[in-house]
PDB file of C-alpha atoms in Angstrom:
ATOM      1  CA  GLY A   1      -5.788  38.072 -62.827  1.00  0.00           C
ATOM      2  CA  GLU A   2      -8.024  35.090 -62.800  1.00  0.00           C
ATOM      3  CA  SER A   3      -6.752  32.063 -60.934  1.00  0.00           C
ATOM      4  CA  VAL A   4      -6.336  28.856 -62.838  1.00  0.00           C
ATOM      5  CA  GLY A   5      -8.193  25.946 -61.297  1.00  0.00           C
ATOM      6  CA  LEU A   6      -5.983  23.331 -59.785  1.00  0.00           C
ATOM      7  CA  HIS A   7      -6.204  19.698 -60.757  1.00  0.00           C
ATOM      8  CA  LEU A   8      -7.574  17.870 -57.730  1.00  0.00           C
ATOM      9  CA  PRO A   9      -5.985  14.591 -56.661  1.00  0.00           C
ATOM     10  CA  THR A  10      -8.464  11.848 -57.414  1.00  0.00           C
ATOM     11  CA  LEU A  11      -9.130   8.578 -55.657  1.00  0.00           C
ATOM     12  CA  SER A  12     -11.094   6.019 -57.607  1.00  0.00           C
ATOM     13  CA  VAL A  13     -12.571   3.061 -55.730  1.00  0.00           C
ATOM     14  CA  GLN A  14     -14.938   0.234 -56.462  1.00  0.00           C
ATOM     15  CA  GLU A  15     -18.351   0.318 -54.828  1.00  0.00           C
ATOM     16  CA  GLY A  16     -18.235  -1.675 -51.618  1.00  0.00           C
ATOM     17  CA  ASP A  17     -14.509  -1.203 -51.050  1.00  0.00           C
ATOM     18  CA  ASN A  18     -13.083   0.928 -48.270  1.00  0.00           C
ATOM     19  CA  SER A  19     -11.697   4.381 -49.081  1.00  0.00           C
ATOM     20  CA  ILE A  20      -8.874   6.225 -47.390  1.00  0.00           C
ATOM     21  CA  ILE A  21      -8.422   9.920 -48.037  1.00  0.00           C
ATOM     22  CA  ASN A  22      -5.301  11.572 -46.677  1.00  0.00           C
ATOM     23  CA  CYS A  23      -4.469  15.072 -45.592  1.00  0.00           C
ATOM     24  CA  ALA A  24      -1.165  16.541 -44.436  1.00  0.00           C
ATOM     25  CA  TYR A  25      -1.432  19.590 -42.235  1.00  0.00           C
ATOM     26  CA  SER A  26       1.225  22.168 -41.660  1.00  0.00           C
ATOM     27  CA  ASN A  27       0.887  23.560 -38.161  1.00  0.00           C
ATOM     28  CA  SER A  28       1.910  21.421 -35.209  1.00  0.00           C
ATOM     29  CA  ALA A  29      -0.092  23.750 -32.942  1.00  0.00           C
ATOM     30  CA  SER A  30      -3.382  22.893 -34.672  1.00  0.00           C
ATOM     31  CA  ASP A  31      -5.751  21.398 -32.152  1.00  0.00           C
ATOM     32  CA  TYR A  32      -8.967  20.784 -34.079  1.00  0.00           C
ATOM     33  CA  PHE A  33      -9.614  19.139 -37.431  1.00  0.00           C
ATOM     34  CA  ILE A  34     -12.684  18.654 -39.590  1.00  0.00           C
ATOM     35  CA  TRP A  35     -13.543  16.685 -42.697  1.00  0.00           C
ATOM     36  CA  TYR A  36     -16.054  18.126 -45.149  1.00  0.00           C
ATOM     37  CA  LYS A  37     -17.741  16.487 -48.132  1.00  0.00           C
ATOM     38  CA  GLN A  38     -18.712  18.655 -51.080  1.00  0.00           C
ATOM     39  CA  GLU A  39     -20.893  17.317 -53.847  1.00  0.00           C
ATOM     40  CA  SER A  40     -20.946  19.023 -57.209  1.00  0.00           C
ATOM     41  CA  GLY A  41     -22.777  22.346 -57.102  1.00  0.00           C
ATOM     42  CA  LYS A  42     -23.388  22.197 -53.349  1.00  0.00           C
ATOM     43  CA  GLY A  43     -21.869  23.633 -50.211  1.00  0.00           C
ATOM     44  CA  PRO A  44     -19.469  21.641 -48.010  1.00  0.00           C
ATOM     45  CA  GLN A  45     -21.186  19.277 -45.618  1.00  0.00           C
ATOM     46  CA  PHE A  46     -19.717  18.371 -42.222  1.00  0.00           C
ATOM     47  CA  ILE A  47     -18.700  14.721 -41.902  1.00  0.00           C
ATOM     48  CA  ILE A  48     -16.656  14.313 -38.752  1.00  0.00           C
ATOM     49  CA  ASP A  49     -14.255  16.222 -36.519  1.00  0.00           C
ATOM     50  CA  ILE A  50     -11.496  15.382 -34.070  1.00  0.00           C
ATOM     51  CA  ARG A  51      -9.546  17.241 -31.409  1.00  0.00           C
ATOM     52  CA  SER A  52      -5.843  16.847 -30.925  1.00  0.00           C
ATOM     53  CA  ASN A  53      -6.233  15.010 -27.624  1.00  0.00           C
ATOM     54  CA  MET A  54      -7.591  12.055 -29.610  1.00  0.00           C
ATOM     55  CA  ASP A  55      -6.035   9.939 -32.331  1.00  0.00           C
ATOM     56  CA  LYS A  56      -9.158   8.241 -33.622  1.00  0.00           C
ATOM     57  CA  ARG A  57     -12.839   8.993 -33.842  1.00  0.00           C
ATOM     58  CA  GLN A  58     -15.584   6.966 -35.452  1.00  0.00           C
ATOM     59  CA  GLY A  59     -18.873   7.923 -36.979  1.00  0.00           C
ATOM     60  CA  GLN A  60     -21.345   6.094 -39.132  1.00  0.00           C
ATOM     61  CA  ARG A  61     -19.221   4.349 -41.808  1.00  0.00           C
ATOM     62  CA  VAL A  62     -16.469   6.948 -41.338  1.00  0.00           C
ATOM     63  CA  THR A  63     -13.368   7.036 -39.175  1.00  0.00           C
ATOM     64  CA  VAL A  64     -10.911   9.863 -38.772  1.00  0.00           C
ATOM     65  CA  LEU A  65      -7.350   9.124 -37.729  1.00  0.00           C
ATOM     66  CA  LEU A  66      -4.946  11.754 -36.466  1.00  0.00           C
ATOM     67  CA  ASN A  67      -1.182  11.238 -36.343  1.00  0.00           C
ATOM     68  CA  LYS A  68       0.284  14.301 -34.679  1.00  0.00           C
ATOM     69  CA  THR A  69       3.833  13.004 -34.956  1.00  0.00           C
ATOM     70  CA  VAL A  70       3.823  13.298 -38.727  1.00  0.00           C
ATOM     71  CA  LYS A  71       1.019  15.873 -38.941  1.00  0.00           C
ATOM     72  CA  HIS A  72      -1.258  13.590 -40.895  1.00  0.00           C
ATOM     73  CA  LEU A  73      -5.014  13.223 -40.946  1.00  0.00           C
ATOM     74  CA  SER A  74      -6.981  10.561 -42.748  1.00  0.00           C
ATOM     75  CA  LEU A  75     -10.623   9.823 -43.447  1.00  0.00           C
ATOM     76  CA  GLN A  76     -11.658   6.231 -43.855  1.00  0.00           C
ATOM     77  CA  ILE A  77     -14.996   5.412 -45.466  1.00  0.00           C
ATOM     78  CA  ALA A  78     -16.217   1.862 -45.069  1.00  0.00           C
ATOM     79  CA  ALA A  79     -18.169   0.090 -47.813  1.00  0.00           C
ATOM     80  CA  THR A  80     -17.991   3.066 -50.160  1.00  0.00           C
ATOM     81  CA  GLN A  81     -21.203   3.843 -52.009  1.00  0.00           C
ATOM     82  CA  PRO A  82     -21.894   5.835 -55.194  1.00  0.00           C
ATOM     83  CA  GLY A  83     -23.373   8.578 -53.002  1.00  0.00           C
ATOM     84  CA  ASP A  84     -19.947   9.052 -51.430  1.00  0.00           C
ATOM     85  CA  SER A  85     -18.637  10.449 -54.714  1.00  0.00           C
ATOM     86  CA  ALA A  86     -17.629  14.017 -53.936  1.00  0.00           C
ATOM     87  CA  VAL A  87     -14.678  16.247 -53.139  1.00  0.00           C
ATOM     88  CA  TYR A  88     -13.409  15.874 -49.586  1.00  0.00           C
ATOM     89  CA  PHE A  89     -11.676  18.718 -47.761  1.00  0.00           C
ATOM     90  CA  CYS A  90      -9.826  18.595 -44.500  1.00  0.00           C
ATOM     91  CA  ALA A  91      -9.666  21.728 -42.374  1.00  0.00           C
ATOM     92  CA  GLU A  92      -7.553  22.594 -39.351  1.00  0.00           C
ATOM     93  CA  ASN A  93      -7.650  25.197 -36.632  1.00  0.00           C
ATOM     94  CA  PRO A  94      -4.063  26.456 -36.666  1.00  0.00           C
ATOM     95  CA  ASN A  95      -4.328  28.466 -33.475  1.00  0.00           C
ATOM     96  CA  ALA A  96      -7.025  29.325 -31.002  1.00  0.00           C
ATOM     97  CA  GLY A  97      -8.942  32.342 -32.207  1.00  0.00           C
ATOM     98  CA  ASN A  98      -7.940  31.976 -35.842  1.00  0.00           C
ATOM     99  CA  MET A  99      -9.896  30.794 -38.836  1.00  0.00           C
ATOM    100  CA  LEU A 100     -10.216  27.255 -39.983  1.00  0.00           C
ATOM    101  CA  THR A 101      -7.720  26.603 -42.771  1.00  0.00           C
ATOM    102  CA  PHE A 102      -8.849  24.342 -45.598  1.00  0.00           C
ATOM    103  CA  GLY A 103      -6.650  21.815 -47.335  1.00  0.00           C
ATOM    104  CA  GLY A 104      -6.616  21.356 -51.099  1.00  0.00           C
ATOM    105  CA  GLY A 105      -9.267  18.665 -51.435  1.00  0.00           C
ATOM    106  CA  THR A 106      -9.416  15.154 -52.868  1.00  0.00           C
ATOM    107  CA  ARG A 107     -11.967  13.957 -55.387  1.00  0.00           C
ATOM    108  CA  LEU A 108     -13.441  10.545 -54.599  1.00  0.00           C
ATOM    109  CA  MET A 109     -14.959   8.654 -57.519  1.00  0.00           C
ATOM    110  CA  VAL A 110     -16.902   5.487 -56.804  1.00  0.00           C
ATOM    111  CA  LYS A 111     -17.228   2.984 -59.633  1.00  0.00           C
ATOM    112  CA  PRO A 112     -20.415   0.881 -59.620  1.00  0.00           C
TER     113      PRO A 112
ATOM    114  CA  ASP B   1     -35.005  22.020 -42.993  1.00  0.00           C
ATOM    115  CA  ALA B   2     -32.208  24.103 -44.508  1.00  0.00           C
ATOM    116  CA  MET B   3     -30.382  25.978 -41.760  1.00  0.00           C
ATOM    117  CA  VAL B   4     -28.183  28.235 -43.856  1.00  0.00           C
ATOM    118  CA  ILE B   5     -30.057  29.456 -46.887  1.00  0.00           C
ATOM    119  CA  GLN B   6     -28.504  31.207 -49.816  1.00  0.00           C
ATOM    120  CA  ASN B   7     -30.334  32.998 -52.572  1.00  0.00           C
ATOM    121  CA  PRO B   8     -30.260  32.803 -55.450  1.00  0.00           C
ATOM    122  CA  ARG B   9     -28.671  29.449 -56.348  1.00  0.00           C
ATOM    123  CA  TYR B  10     -27.476  30.881 -59.654  1.00  0.00           C
ATOM    124  CA  GLN B  11     -26.804  34.525 -60.390  1.00  0.00           C
ATOM    125  CA  VAL B  12     -25.784  36.017 -63.700  1.00  0.00           C
ATOM    126  CA  THR B  13     -24.522  39.563 -63.853  1.00  0.00           C
ATOM    127  CA  GLN B  14     -22.796  41.764 -66.365  1.00  0.00           C
ATOM    128  CA  PHE B  15     -19.242  42.961 -66.143  1.00  0.00           C
ATOM    129  CA  GLY B  16     -19.207  45.997 -63.856  1.00  0.00           C
ATOM    130  CA  LYS B  17     -22.847  45.707 -62.773  1.00  0.00           C
ATOM    131  CA  PRO B  18     -23.263  45.597 -58.977  1.00  0.00           C
ATOM    132  CA  VAL B  19     -24.682  42.401 -57.570  1.00  0.00           C
ATOM    133  CA  THR B  20     -25.831  41.319 -54.113  1.00  0.00           C
ATOM    134  CA  LEU B  21     -25.916  37.780 -52.793  1.00  0.00           C
ATOM    135  CA  SER B  22     -28.032  36.863 -49.780  1.00  0.00           C
ATOM    136  CA  CYS B  23     -27.672  34.503 -46.870  1.00  0.00           C
ATOM    137  CA  SER B  24     -29.956  33.767 -43.967  1.00  0.00           C
ATOM    138  CA  GLN B  25     -29.646  31.372 -41.048  1.00  0.00           C
ATOM    139  CA  THR B  26     -32.088  29.785 -38.652  1.00  0.00           C
ATOM    140  CA  LEU B  27     -29.403  28.566 -36.237  1.00  0.00           C
ATOM    141  CA  ASN B  28     -29.037  31.823 -34.297  1.00  0.00           C
ATOM    142  CA  HIS B  29     -25.285  31.507 -34.687  1.00  0.00           C
ATOM    143  CA  ASN B  30     -23.080  34.376 -33.684  1.00  0.00           C
ATOM    144  CA  VAL B  31     -20.584  34.187 -36.543  1.00  0.00           C
ATOM    145  CA  MET B  32     -21.305  34.414 -40.268  1.00  0.00           C
ATOM    146  CA  TYR B  33     -18.749  33.995 -43.031  1.00  0.00           C
ATOM    147  CA  TRP B  34     -18.478  34.541 -46.752  1.00  0.00           C
ATOM    148  CA  TYR B  35     -16.206  32.302 -48.789  1.00  0.00           C
ATOM    149  CA  GLN B  36     -15.294  32.370 -52.456  1.00  0.00           C
ATOM    150  CA  GLN B  37     -14.673  29.039 -54.147  1.00  0.00           C
ATOM    151  CA  LYS B  38     -13.348  28.616 -57.652  1.00  0.00           C
ATOM    152  CA  SER B  39     -13.403  25.381 -59.584  1.00  0.00           C
ATOM    153  CA  SER B  40     -11.341  22.590 -58.014  1.00  0.00           C
ATOM    154  CA  GLN B  41     -10.093  24.836 -55.219  1.00  0.00           C
ATOM    155  CA  ALA B  42     -10.701  25.033 -51.500  1.00  0.00           C
ATOM    156  CA  PRO B  43     -13.033  27.738 -50.176  1.00  0.00           C
ATOM    157  CA  LYS B  44     -11.258  31.033 -49.624  1.00  0.00           C
ATOM    158  CA  LEU B  45     -12.412  33.224 -46.762  1.00  0.00           C
ATOM    159  CA  LEU B  46     -13.390  36.764 -47.780  1.00  0.00           C
ATOM    160  CA  PHE B  47     -14.635  38.113 -44.445  1.00  0.00           C
ATOM    161  CA  HIS B  48     -16.681  37.279 -41.401  1.00  0.00           C
ATOM    162  CA  TYR B  49     -18.952  38.912 -38.869  1.00  0.00           C
ATOM    163  CA  TYR B  50     -18.543  38.079 -35.208  1.00  0.00           C
ATOM    164  CA  ASP B  51     -21.925  39.357 -34.065  1.00  0.00           C
ATOM    165  CA  LYS B  52     -21.860  42.912 -35.441  1.00  0.00           C
ATOM    166  CA  ASP B  53     -18.091  43.136 -35.724  1.00  0.00           C
ATOM    167  CA  PHE B  54     -16.903  42.985 -39.310  1.00  0.00           C
ATOM    168  CA  ASN B  55     -13.532  41.357 -40.055  1.00  0.00           C
ATOM    169  CA  ASN B  56     -12.003  41.576 -43.490  1.00  0.00           C
ATOM    170  CA  GLU B  57      -9.296  39.210 -44.704  1.00  0.00           C
ATOM    171  CA  ALA B  58      -6.151  41.111 -45.700  1.00  0.00           C
ATOM    172  CA  ASP B  59      -6.270  39.958 -49.321  1.00  0.00           C
ATOM    173  CA  THR B  60      -9.995  40.481 -49.926  1.00  0.00           C
ATOM    174  CA  PRO B  61     -10.406  43.069 -52.709  1.00  0.00           C
ATOM    175  CA  ASP B  62     -12.177  46.333 -51.917  1.00  0.00           C
ATOM    176  CA  ASN B  63     -14.671  45.378 -54.593  1.00  0.00           C
ATOM    177  CA  PHE B  64     -16.235  43.001 -52.069  1.00  0.00           C
ATOM    178  CA  GLN B  65     -18.346  44.364 -49.228  1.00  0.00           C
ATOM    179  CA  SER B  66     -20.679  42.829 -46.715  1.00  0.00           C
ATOM    180  CA  ARG B  67     -23.615  43.813 -44.557  1.00  0.00           C
ATOM    181  CA  ARG B  68     -25.206  42.088 -41.596  1.00  0.00           C
ATOM    182  CA  PRO B  69     -28.372  43.969 -40.644  1.00  0.00           C
ATOM    183  CA  ASN B  70     -29.353  41.437 -37.979  1.00  0.00           C
ATOM    184  CA  THR B  71     -28.342  38.048 -36.571  1.00  0.00           C
ATOM    185  CA  SER B  72     -30.151  36.093 -39.259  1.00  0.00           C
ATOM    186  CA  PHE B  73     -29.123  37.829 -42.465  1.00  0.00           C
ATOM    187  CA  CYS B  74     -25.867  38.597 -44.187  1.00  0.00           C
ATOM    188  CA  PHE B  75     -25.267  40.038 -47.656  1.00  0.00           C
ATOM    189  CA  LEU B  76     -22.318  40.000 -50.012  1.00  0.00           C
ATOM    190  CA  ASP B  77     -22.086  43.017 -52.306  1.00  0.00           C
ATOM    191  CA  ILE B  78     -19.800  42.990 -55.311  1.00  0.00           C
ATOM    192  CA  ARG B  79     -19.570  46.562 -56.461  1.00  0.00           C
ATOM    193  CA  SER B  80     -18.080  46.083 -59.912  1.00  0.00           C
ATOM    194  CA  PRO B  81     -17.839  42.406 -60.812  1.00  0.00           C
ATOM    195  CA  GLY B  82     -15.020  41.387 -63.084  1.00  0.00           C
ATOM    196  CA  LEU B  83     -14.667  38.180 -65.059  1.00  0.00           C
ATOM    197  CA  GLY B  84     -12.335  36.874 -62.375  1.00  0.00           C
ATOM    198  CA  ASP B  85     -15.088  37.135 -59.781  1.00  0.00           C
ATOM    199  CA  ALA B  86     -17.074  34.342 -61.371  1.00  0.00           C
ATOM    200  CA  ALA B  87     -17.141  31.663 -58.699  1.00  0.00           C
ATOM    201  CA  MET B  88     -19.254  29.844 -56.136  1.00  0.00           C
ATOM    202  CA  TYR B  89     -19.937  32.038 -53.120  1.00  0.00           C
ATOM    203  CA  LEU B  90     -20.524  30.183 -49.892  1.00  0.00           C
ATOM    204  CA  CYS B  91     -22.074  31.511 -46.730  1.00  0.00           C
ATOM    205  CA  ALA B  92     -21.313  29.721 -43.476  1.00  0.00           C
ATOM    206  CA  THR B  93     -22.072  30.104 -39.789  1.00  0.00           C
ATOM    207  CA  SER B  94     -20.560  28.959 -36.524  1.00  0.00           C
ATOM    208  CA  ARG B  95     -22.053  29.071 -33.074  1.00  0.00           C
ATOM    209  CA  GLN B  96     -19.544  31.118 -31.143  1.00  0.00           C
ATOM    210  CA  ALA B  97     -15.850  30.592 -31.690  1.00  0.00           C
ATOM    211  CA  LEU B  98     -14.101  31.387 -34.935  1.00  0.00           C
ATOM    212  CA  ALA B  99     -12.641  27.942 -35.534  1.00  0.00           C
ATOM    213  CA  GLU B 100     -15.598  25.791 -34.653  1.00  0.00           C
ATOM    214  CA  LYS B 101     -17.483  23.561 -37.008  1.00  0.00           C
ATOM    215  CA  LEU B 102     -18.868  25.609 -39.873  1.00  0.00           C
ATOM    216  CA  PHE B 103     -22.344  25.120 -41.274  1.00  0.00           C
ATOM    217  CA  PHE B 104     -22.440  25.949 -44.961  1.00  0.00           C
ATOM    218  CA  GLY B 105     -25.237  27.008 -47.236  1.00  0.00           C
ATOM    219  CA  SER B 106     -25.654  25.505 -50.690  1.00  0.00           C
ATOM    220  CA  GLY B 107     -23.860  28.413 -52.299  1.00  0.00           C
ATOM    221  CA  THR B 108     -24.594  30.876 -55.065  1.00  0.00           C
ATOM    222  CA  GLN B 109     -22.906  30.240 -58.402  1.00  0.00           C
ATOM    223  CA  LEU B 110     -22.068  33.632 -59.900  1.00  0.00           C
ATOM    224  CA  SER B 111     -21.481  34.071 -63.600  1.00  0.00           C
ATOM    225  CA  VAL B 112     -20.124  37.338 -65.016  1.00  0.00           C
ATOM    226  CA  LEU B 113     -20.795  38.059 -68.676  1.00  0.00           C
TER     227      LEU B 113
END
């Protein structure tokens, strides 16, 4: 039968504030993680990635933090802008040679 | 400058009428993927090609088929679309390994009437 759409967790922030989007992953053997941004009606767009030998990586206005102890990944967006409004997915590589596994997604809404 | 190009952006088909979605890439990537994405859900992998080798996910219905005639093109064929097949279909590529960074196209939104 047809799947019922899930209600996405939503984070609402004021323009100019910092945003933190969290992701819990399941497999302690995962060694590569990616954050994707997906705007309405578009395909996912790569934001930033990190390998398990690192715990932090910075890009332009974005930072990814990896806590392997508690299997937690976060995406920090500095000075959030209206154009950051989208759904954000984390993805992990559970084992070498296997497919990337996507998390459930978080909707970020930026209030002007 | 689109690198993974999907056509059409919107496709409407009738219940049971075969439909083909297209994807092309200018990246010369070895691996091409097809994902299905329903509203408010994560993309779900249907199958992938590693070069010419076709790999089906265990839970992908037989109704879904794929062709990759050359490195640049990949097609998704839905033989008899049902109402439950209405979704966004995403094509993606990766350079070599299966769990590398994926490059996605803009997707084709399929409606089934």
